[in-house]
PDB file of C-alpha atoms and ligand atoms in Angstrom:
ATOM      1  CA  UNK A   1       6.251 -15.605  -3.686  1.00  0.00           C
ATOM      2  CA  UNK A   2       5.400 -18.373  -6.144  1.00  0.00           C
ATOM      3  CA  UNK A   3       6.857 -18.826  -9.350  1.00  0.00           C
ATOM      4  CA  UNK A   4       5.452 -21.654 -11.472  1.00  0.00           C
ATOM      5  CA  UNK A   5       5.570 -21.236 -15.930  1.00  0.00           C
ATOM      6  CA  UNK A   6       2.112 -24.132 -16.965  1.00  0.00           C
ATOM      7  CA  UNK A   7       1.883 -24.526 -20.991  1.00  0.00           C
ATOM      8  CA  UNK A   8       4.642 -21.381 -21.495  1.00  0.00           C
ATOM      9  CA  UNK A   9       2.613 -18.941 -19.581  1.00  0.00           C
ATOM     10  CA  UNK A  10       4.082 -18.102 -16.211  1.00  0.00           C
ATOM     11  CA  UNK A  11       2.218 -17.452 -13.105  1.00  0.00           C
ATOM     12  CA  UNK A  12       2.406 -15.471 -10.559  1.00  0.00           C
ATOM     13  CA  UNK A  13       1.423 -15.200  -7.010  1.00  0.00           C
ATOM     14  CA  UNK A  14       2.400 -12.747  -5.027  1.00  0.00           C
ATOM     15  CA  UNK A  15       1.662 -10.926  -1.086  1.00  0.00           C
ATOM     16  CA  UNK A  16       1.498  -7.788  -1.917  1.00  0.00           C
ATOM     17  CA  UNK A  17      -0.453  -3.921  -3.324  1.00  0.00           C
ATOM     18  CA  UNK A  18      -2.139  -4.197  -6.415  1.00  0.00           C
ATOM     19  CA  UNK A  19      -0.963  -0.658  -7.493  1.00  0.00           C
ATOM     20  CA  UNK A  20       2.429  -1.872  -7.086  1.00  0.00           C
ATOM     21  CA  UNK A  21       3.182  -3.710  -9.624  1.00  0.00           C
ATOM     22  CA  UNK A  22       5.321  -1.862 -11.393  1.00  0.00           C
ATOM     23  CA  UNK A  23       6.782  -4.784 -14.384  1.00  0.00           C
ATOM     24  CA  UNK A  24       2.883  -5.638 -15.041  1.00  0.00           C
ATOM     25  CA  UNK A  25       1.417  -3.843 -17.984  1.00  0.00           C
ATOM     26  CA  UNK A  26      -2.437  -4.398 -17.325  1.00  0.00           C
ATOM     27  CA  UNK A  27      -3.525  -4.055 -13.807  1.00  0.00           C
ATOM     28  CA  UNK A  28      -6.901  -5.184 -12.615  1.00  0.00           C
ATOM     29  CA  UNK A  29      -9.562  -3.243 -10.914  1.00  0.00           C
ATOM     30  CA  UNK A  30     -12.304  -4.842  -8.290  1.00  0.00           C
ATOM     31  CA  UNK A  31     -15.334  -2.600  -9.574  1.00  0.00           C
ATOM     32  CA  UNK A  32     -18.499  -1.411  -8.505  1.00  0.00           C
ATOM     33  CA  UNK A  33     -21.177  -0.745 -11.518  1.00  0.00           C
ATOM     34  CA  UNK A  34     -20.752   2.659 -11.845  1.00  0.00           C
ATOM     35  CA  UNK A  35     -17.093   2.786 -12.407  1.00  0.00           C
ATOM     36  CA  UNK A  36     -16.584   4.701  -9.451  1.00  0.00           C
ATOM     37  CA  UNK A  37     -14.023   5.330  -7.289  1.00  0.00           C
ATOM     38  CA  UNK A  38     -14.644   3.022  -4.183  1.00  0.00           C
ATOM     39  CA  UNK A  39     -12.905   1.477  -1.137  1.00  0.00           C
ATOM     40  CA  UNK A  40     -10.289  -1.758  -1.612  1.00  0.00           C
ATOM     41  CA  UNK A  41      -9.022  -2.586  -3.671  1.00  0.00           C
ATOM     42  CA  UNK A  42     -11.073   0.752  -6.792  1.00  0.00           C
ATOM     43  CA  UNK A  43     -10.134   2.600  -3.909  1.00  0.00           C
ATOM     44  CA  UNK A  44      -6.398   2.226  -4.035  1.00  0.00           C
ATOM     45  CA  UNK A  45      -6.307   2.312  -7.891  1.00  0.00           C
ATOM     46  CA  UNK A  46      -8.350   5.230  -8.049  1.00  0.00           C
ATOM     47  CA  UNK A  47      -6.376   6.991  -5.269  1.00  0.00           C
ATOM     48  CA  UNK A  48      -2.853   6.183  -7.201  1.00  0.00           C
ATOM     49  CA  UNK A  49      -4.065   7.155 -10.117  1.00  0.00           C
ATOM     50  CA  UNK A  50      -5.038  10.085  -9.690  1.00  0.00           C
ATOM     51  CA  UNK A  51      -8.494  12.276 -10.852  1.00  0.00           C
ATOM     52  CA  UNK A  52      -8.231  11.797 -14.473  1.00  0.00           C
ATOM     53  CA  UNK A  53      -9.190   8.127 -14.630  1.00  0.00           C
ATOM     54  CA  UNK A  54     -12.401   8.262 -12.916  1.00  0.00           C
ATOM     55  CA  UNK A  55     -13.359  10.837 -15.738  1.00  0.00           C
ATOM     56  CA  UNK A  56     -12.693   7.458 -18.285  1.00  0.00           C
ATOM     57  CA  UNK A  57     -14.531   5.902 -16.705  1.00  0.00           C
ATOM     58  CA  UNK A  58     -17.700   7.617 -17.183  1.00  0.00           C
ATOM     59  CA  UNK A  59     -17.451   7.248 -20.581  1.00  0.00           C
ATOM     60  CA  UNK A  60     -18.342   3.326 -19.336  1.00  0.00           C
ATOM     61  CA  UNK A  61     -20.045   2.733 -17.334  1.00  0.00           C
ATOM     62  CA  UNK A  62     -22.322   1.175 -16.053  1.00  0.00           C
ATOM     63  CA  UNK A  63     -21.561  -1.904 -16.281  1.00  0.00           C
ATOM     64  CA  UNK A  64     -22.512  -5.965 -15.582  1.00  0.00           C
ATOM     65  CA  UNK A  65     -21.297  -8.870 -13.020  1.00  0.00           C
ATOM     66  CA  UNK A  66     -19.009 -10.328 -15.313  1.00  0.00           C
ATOM     67  CA  UNK A  67     -17.951  -7.712 -17.549  1.00  0.00           C
ATOM     68  CA  UNK A  68     -14.887  -5.972 -18.007  1.00  0.00           C
ATOM     69  CA  UNK A  69     -13.721  -2.251 -19.692  1.00  0.00           C
ATOM     70  CA  UNK A  70      -9.589  -0.682 -20.540  1.00  0.00           C
ATOM     71  CA  UNK A  71      -8.896   2.308 -19.924  1.00  0.00           C
ATOM     72  CA  UNK A  72      -5.757   4.163 -19.241  1.00  0.00           C
ATOM     73  CA  UNK A  73      -3.746   3.752 -15.716  1.00  0.00           C
ATOM     74  CA  UNK A  74      -2.979   7.578 -15.950  1.00  0.00           C
ATOM     75  CA  UNK A  75       0.021   7.870 -12.498  1.00  0.00           C
ATOM     76  CA  UNK A  76      -0.662   4.292 -11.777  1.00  0.00           C
ATOM     77  CA  UNK A  77       3.517   2.514 -13.392  1.00  0.00           C
ATOM     78  CA  UNK A  78       1.062   0.241 -14.966  1.00  0.00           C
ATOM     79  CA  UNK A  79      -0.562   0.810 -19.354  1.00  0.00           C
ATOM     80  CA  UNK A  80      -3.542   0.371 -18.172  1.00  0.00           C
ATOM     81  CA  UNK A  81      -6.703  -0.420 -15.955  1.00  0.00           C
ATOM     82  CA  UNK A  82      -9.146  -3.677 -16.340  1.00  0.00           C
ATOM     83  CA  UNK A  83     -11.927  -2.732 -14.757  1.00  0.00           C
ATOM     84  CA  UNK A  84     -14.269  -5.978 -13.398  1.00  0.00           C
ATOM     85  CA  UNK A  85     -17.927  -5.893 -11.858  1.00  0.00           C
ATOM     86  CA  UNK A  86     -17.395  -8.816  -9.580  1.00  0.00           C
ATOM     87  CA  UNK A  87     -20.269 -10.302  -9.153  1.00  0.00           C
ATOM     88  CA  UNK A  88     -22.007  -9.372  -5.356  1.00  0.00           C
ATOM     89  CA  UNK A  89     -21.490 -13.619  -2.804  1.00  0.00           C
ATOM     90  CA  UNK A  90     -25.169 -14.297  -2.560  1.00  0.00           C
ATOM     91  CA  UNK A  91     -27.198 -11.473  -4.562  1.00  0.00           C
ATOM     92  CA  UNK A  92     -25.249 -11.320  -8.528  1.00  0.00           C
ATOM     93  CA  UNK A  93     -26.134 -15.814  -9.440  1.00  0.00           C
ATOM     94  CA  UNK A  94     -24.340 -17.963 -10.117  1.00  0.00           C
ATOM     95  CA  UNK A  95     -22.151 -16.299  -8.492  1.00  0.00           C
ATOM     96  CA  UNK A  96     -18.864 -18.551 -10.191  1.00  0.00           C
ATOM     97  CA  UNK A  97     -20.053 -17.854 -13.395  1.00  0.00           C
ATOM     98  CA  UNK A  98     -20.025 -14.593 -13.044  1.00  0.00           C
ATOM     99  CA  UNK A  99     -16.751 -14.811 -11.267  1.00  0.00           C
ATOM    100  CA  UNK A 100     -15.578 -16.361 -14.059  1.00  0.00           C
ATOM    101  CA  UNK A 101     -16.415 -13.935 -16.785  1.00  0.00           C
ATOM    102  CA  UNK A 102     -15.038 -11.387 -14.607  1.00  0.00           C
ATOM    103  CA  UNK A 103     -11.053 -12.912 -15.445  1.00  0.00           C
ATOM    104  CA  UNK A 104     -12.761 -14.714 -18.988  1.00  0.00           C
ATOM    105  CA  UNK A 105     -13.615 -11.413 -20.353  1.00  0.00           C
ATOM    106  CA  UNK A 106      -9.833  -9.434 -19.012  1.00  0.00           C
ATOM    107  CA  UNK A 107      -7.711 -12.443 -20.597  1.00  0.00           C
ATOM    108  CA  UNK A 108      -9.388 -11.341 -23.457  1.00  0.00           C
ATOM    109  CA  UNK A 109      -8.811  -7.531 -23.939  1.00  0.00           C
ATOM    110  CA  UNK A 110      -5.913  -8.416 -23.608  1.00  0.00           C
ATOM    111  CA  UNK A 111      -5.175 -10.767 -25.904  1.00  0.00           C
ATOM    112  CA  UNK A 112      -7.054  -8.378 -28.230  1.00  0.00           C
ATOM    113  CA  UNK A 113      -4.264  -5.545 -27.034  1.00  0.00           C
ATOM    114  CA  UNK A 114      -2.193  -7.752 -27.706  1.00  0.00           C
ATOM    115  CA  UNK A 115      -0.846  -6.689 -23.821  1.00  0.00           C
ATOM    116  CA  UNK A 116       2.149 -10.019 -22.513  1.00  0.00           C
ATOM    117  CA  UNK A 117       1.208  -9.407 -18.908  1.00  0.00           C
ATOM    118  CA  UNK A 118      -1.362  -8.668 -16.626  1.00  0.00           C
ATOM    119  CA  UNK A 119      -2.294  -8.661 -12.332  1.00  0.00           C
ATOM    120  CA  UNK A 120      -4.928  -9.699 -10.617  1.00  0.00           C
ATOM    121  CA  UNK A 121      -6.562  -8.962  -7.234  1.00  0.00           C
ATOM    122  CA  UNK A 122      -8.670 -11.509  -5.437  1.00  0.00           C
ATOM    123  CA  UNK A 123     -12.159 -10.020  -7.395  1.00  0.00           C
ATOM    124  CA  UNK A 124     -14.896  -9.693  -4.929  1.00  0.00           C
ATOM    125  CA  UNK A 125     -13.408 -11.432  -1.692  1.00  0.00           C
ATOM    126  CA  UNK A 126     -13.607  -8.214  -0.042  1.00  0.00           C
ATOM    127  CA  UNK A 127     -16.533  -6.459  -0.231  1.00  0.00           C
ATOM    128  CA  UNK A 128     -19.196  -8.520  -2.239  1.00  0.00           C
ATOM    129  CA  UNK A 129     -18.339 -10.967  -0.217  1.00  0.00           C
ATOM    130  CA  UNK A 130     -16.867 -13.624  -1.765  1.00  0.00           C
ATOM    131  CA  UNK A 131     -15.452 -16.520   0.566  1.00  0.00           C
ATOM    132  CA  UNK A 132     -12.250 -16.944  -0.174  1.00  0.00           C
ATOM    133  CA  UNK A 133     -11.667 -20.410  -0.769  1.00  0.00           C
ATOM    134  CA  UNK A 134     -13.716 -20.509  -2.800  1.00  0.00           C
ATOM    135  CA  UNK A 135     -13.448 -17.642  -5.466  1.00  0.00           C
ATOM    136  CA  UNK A 136      -9.775 -18.435  -5.504  1.00  0.00           C
ATOM    137  CA  UNK A 137     -10.383 -21.426  -7.229  1.00  0.00           C
ATOM    138  CA  UNK A 138     -12.775 -19.939  -9.627  1.00  0.00           C
ATOM    139  CA  UNK A 139     -10.118 -18.137 -10.513  1.00  0.00           C
ATOM    140  CA  UNK A 140      -7.462 -19.917 -10.637  1.00  0.00           C
ATOM    141  CA  UNK A 141      -9.225 -22.632 -12.763  1.00  0.00           C
ATOM    142  CA  UNK A 142     -10.934 -19.981 -14.879  1.00  0.00           C
ATOM    143  CA  UNK A 143      -7.477 -18.408 -15.844  1.00  0.00           C
ATOM    144  CA  UNK A 144      -5.421 -22.263 -16.353  1.00  0.00           C
ATOM    145  CA  UNK A 145      -8.048 -22.904 -18.587  1.00  0.00           C
ATOM    146  CA  UNK A 146      -7.499 -20.760 -20.792  1.00  0.00           C
ATOM    147  CA  UNK A 147      -3.960 -20.435 -20.857  1.00  0.00           C
ATOM    148  CA  UNK A 148      -2.685 -23.158 -23.451  1.00  0.00           C
ATOM    149  CA  UNK A 149      -6.102 -20.290 -26.151  1.00  0.00           C
ATOM    150  CA  UNK A 150      -3.616 -17.420 -25.039  1.00  0.00           C
ATOM    151  CA  UNK A 151      -0.993 -16.174 -27.816  1.00  0.00           C
ATOM    152  CA  UNK A 152       0.237 -12.449 -26.452  1.00  0.00           C
ATOM    153  CA  UNK A 153      -0.409 -13.317 -22.074  1.00  0.00           C
ATOM    154  CA  UNK A 154       2.638 -14.291 -21.602  1.00  0.00           C
ATOM    155  CA  UNK A 155       2.341 -13.488 -17.646  1.00  0.00           C
ATOM    156  CA  UNK A 156      -0.675 -13.357 -15.170  1.00  0.00           C
ATOM    157  CA  UNK A 157       0.192 -12.210 -11.470  1.00  0.00           C
ATOM    158  CA  UNK A 158      -2.508 -12.382  -8.757  1.00  0.00           C
ATOM    159  CA  UNK A 159      -1.884 -10.141  -5.759  1.00  0.00           C
ATOM    160  CA  UNK A 160      -3.250 -11.188  -2.403  1.00  0.00           C
ATOM    161  CA  UNK A 161      -3.278  -8.984  -0.212  1.00  0.00           C
ATOM    162  CA  UNK A 162      -3.254 -10.764   3.410  1.00  0.00           C
ATOM    163  CA  UNK A 163      -1.057 -13.578   4.179  1.00  0.00           C
ATOM    164  CA  UNK A 164      -3.737 -15.492   4.654  1.00  0.00           C
ATOM    165  CA  UNK A 165      -5.419 -15.267   0.754  1.00  0.00           C
ATOM    166  CA  UNK A 166      -1.700 -15.568  -0.197  1.00  0.00           C
ATOM    167  CA  UNK A 167      -1.649 -19.489   1.691  1.00  0.00           C
ATOM    168  CA  UNK A 168      -4.531 -20.376  -0.179  1.00  0.00           C
ATOM    169  CA  UNK A 169      -4.145 -19.179  -3.586  1.00  0.00           C
ATOM    170  CA  UNK A 170      -0.340 -21.079  -2.988  1.00  0.00           C
ATOM    171  CA  UNK A 171      -2.734 -24.175  -1.626  1.00  0.00           C
ATOM    172  CA  UNK A 172      -5.281 -24.137  -4.681  1.00  0.00           C
ATOM    173  CA  UNK A 173      -2.965 -23.826  -7.051  1.00  0.00           C
ATOM    174  CA  UNK A 174      -0.697 -26.206  -6.313  1.00  0.00           C
ATOM    175  CA  UNK A 175      -4.425 -28.446  -5.690  1.00  0.00           C
ATOM    176  CA  UNK A 176      -4.959 -27.911  -9.309  1.00  0.00           C
ATOM    177  CA  UNK A 177      -1.435 -27.832 -11.360  1.00  0.00           C
ATOM    178  CA  UNK A 178      -1.650 -31.898 -13.020  1.00  0.00           C
ATOM    179  CA  UNK A 179       1.331 -33.643 -11.549  1.00  0.00           C
TER     180      UNK A 179
HETATM  181  N1  AR6 B   1      -3.754  -4.527  -3.912  1.00  0.00           N
HETATM  182  C1  AR6 B   1      -4.472  -5.780  -3.389  1.00  0.00           C
HETATM  183  N2  AR6 B   1      -5.183  -6.391  -2.733  1.00  0.00           N
HETATM  184  C2  AR6 B   1      -6.192  -5.876  -2.253  1.00  0.00           C
HETATM  185  C3  AR6 B   1      -5.922  -4.018  -2.133  1.00  0.00           C
HETATM  186  C4  AR6 B   1      -4.886  -3.608  -2.625  1.00  0.00           C
HETATM  187  N3  AR6 B   1      -4.336  -2.426  -2.443  1.00  0.00           N
HETATM  188  N4  AR6 B   1      -7.054  -4.099  -1.377  1.00  0.00           N
HETATM  189  C5  AR6 B   1      -8.308  -3.891  -0.470  1.00  0.00           C
HETATM  190  N5  AR6 B   1      -7.862  -5.711  -1.397  1.00  0.00           N
HETATM  191  P1  AR6 B   1     -12.725  -5.435  -2.307  1.00  0.00           P
HETATM  192  P2  AR6 B   1     -14.999  -6.171  -4.071  1.00  0.00           P
HETATM  193  C6  AR6 B   1      -7.700  -7.063  -1.510  1.00  0.00           C
HETATM  194  O1  AR6 B   1     -13.463  -5.167  -1.504  1.00  0.00           O
HETATM  195  O2  AR6 B   1     -14.674  -7.416  -3.081  1.00  0.00           O
HETATM  196  C7  AR6 B   1     -15.206  -1.339  -3.733  1.00  0.00           C
HETATM  197  O3  AR6 B   1     -15.869  -0.498  -2.780  1.00  0.00           O
HETATM  198  C8  AR6 B   1      -9.408  -7.148  -0.372  1.00  0.00           C
HETATM  199  O4  AR6 B   1      -8.275  -7.855   0.330  1.00  0.00           O
HETATM  200  O5  AR6 B   1     -11.284  -3.855  -2.880  1.00  0.00           O
HETATM  201  O6  AR6 B   1     -14.499  -7.338  -5.854  1.00  0.00           O
HETATM  202  C9  AR6 B   1     -16.437  -1.535  -5.692  1.00  0.00           C
HETATM  203  O7  AR6 B   1     -16.126  -0.086  -5.539  1.00  0.00           O
HETATM  204  C10 AR6 B   1     -10.100  -8.062  -1.074  1.00  0.00           C
HETATM  205  O8  AR6 B   1      -9.717  -9.644  -0.909  1.00  0.00           O
HETATM  206  O9  AR6 B   1     -12.908  -5.381  -4.094  1.00  0.00           O
HETATM  207  C11 AR6 B   1     -17.433  -2.085  -4.661  1.00  0.00           C
HETATM  208  O10 AR6 B   1     -18.060  -1.802  -4.685  1.00  0.00           O
HETATM  209  C12 AR6 B   1      -9.442  -8.228  -2.918  1.00  0.00           C
HETATM  210  O11 AR6 B   1      -8.871  -7.383  -3.162  1.00  0.00           O
HETATM  211  C13 AR6 B   1     -16.399  -3.419  -4.034  1.00  0.00           C
HETATM  212  O12 AR6 B   1     -15.683  -2.633  -3.215  1.00  0.00           O
HETATM  213  C14 AR6 B   1     -11.383  -7.506  -3.225  1.00  0.00           C
HETATM  214  O13 AR6 B   1     -11.458  -6.393  -1.590  1.00  0.00           O
HETATM  215  C15 AR6 B   1     -15.811  -4.130  -5.451  1.00  0.00           C
HETATM  216  O14 AR6 B   1     -16.071  -4.588  -3.638  1.00  0.00           O
END
C-alpha cells in the first residue's frame, strides 16, 4: 500500500476490491449508461449493495460519458456510491477528456456533499478497453491538479484489482509528483 500526503490530502494506492473499503465514505462505480448491474466493478457494487441500489439508479439514467451521479450505498459499508460513466476506448473521443471529467465530477460531488473520503477503481480499464498506463496517467494527473482546490475531501484512495495495475499506479504517482 502507498500512502502520501499531497497538499493536505492523503492519496492512497491499494490492491483490493472496491466493495471492501469500509473506512471510505463514497466509493465510485465504473458504471454503464443505464446505471444497471452489469459486470466488473458495477456487478460487484450492485451485488454487495442489494437491489435497492438499482432502483434508485433508475431515476438518474441514462447518463453520458464523463458524467457522475450519487446514490446511497445501501448494504455496502459506504454511505454513498458515485456512479461515473467512463469513455469506451476508441469510441467516446477524446477519451482522455471524458475520463478526466469522471474524476473531476466525482470530486465535485464530494465537495458539494461534504464527503471527506472517496475510493476510485480504474474507470474504463476493463470492459471499456482503456489501456491501463494511459488511464492511470489521466486519473492521477486529474486528481493531483484538483487537490489544491479541495476543501472537504481529505482522502483519495485508488483501489486496483490486480498487481499489475497496482504497480502501474505506484510508478506513475512517483513520476508525477514533484521531487
Ligand atoms: N474492485 C476493484 N476493481 C475492480 C473490481 C473490483 N471488485 N472488479 C473489476 N475491477 P470494469 P469499465 C477492475 O470493466 O471498463 C460493466 O459491465 C478491472 O480489473 O468494471 O469502466 C459496466 O456495467 C478494471 O481494471 O469498468 C459497464 O458496462 C477496472 O476495475 C462496463 O463494465 C474497471 O473495469 C464499464 O467498463
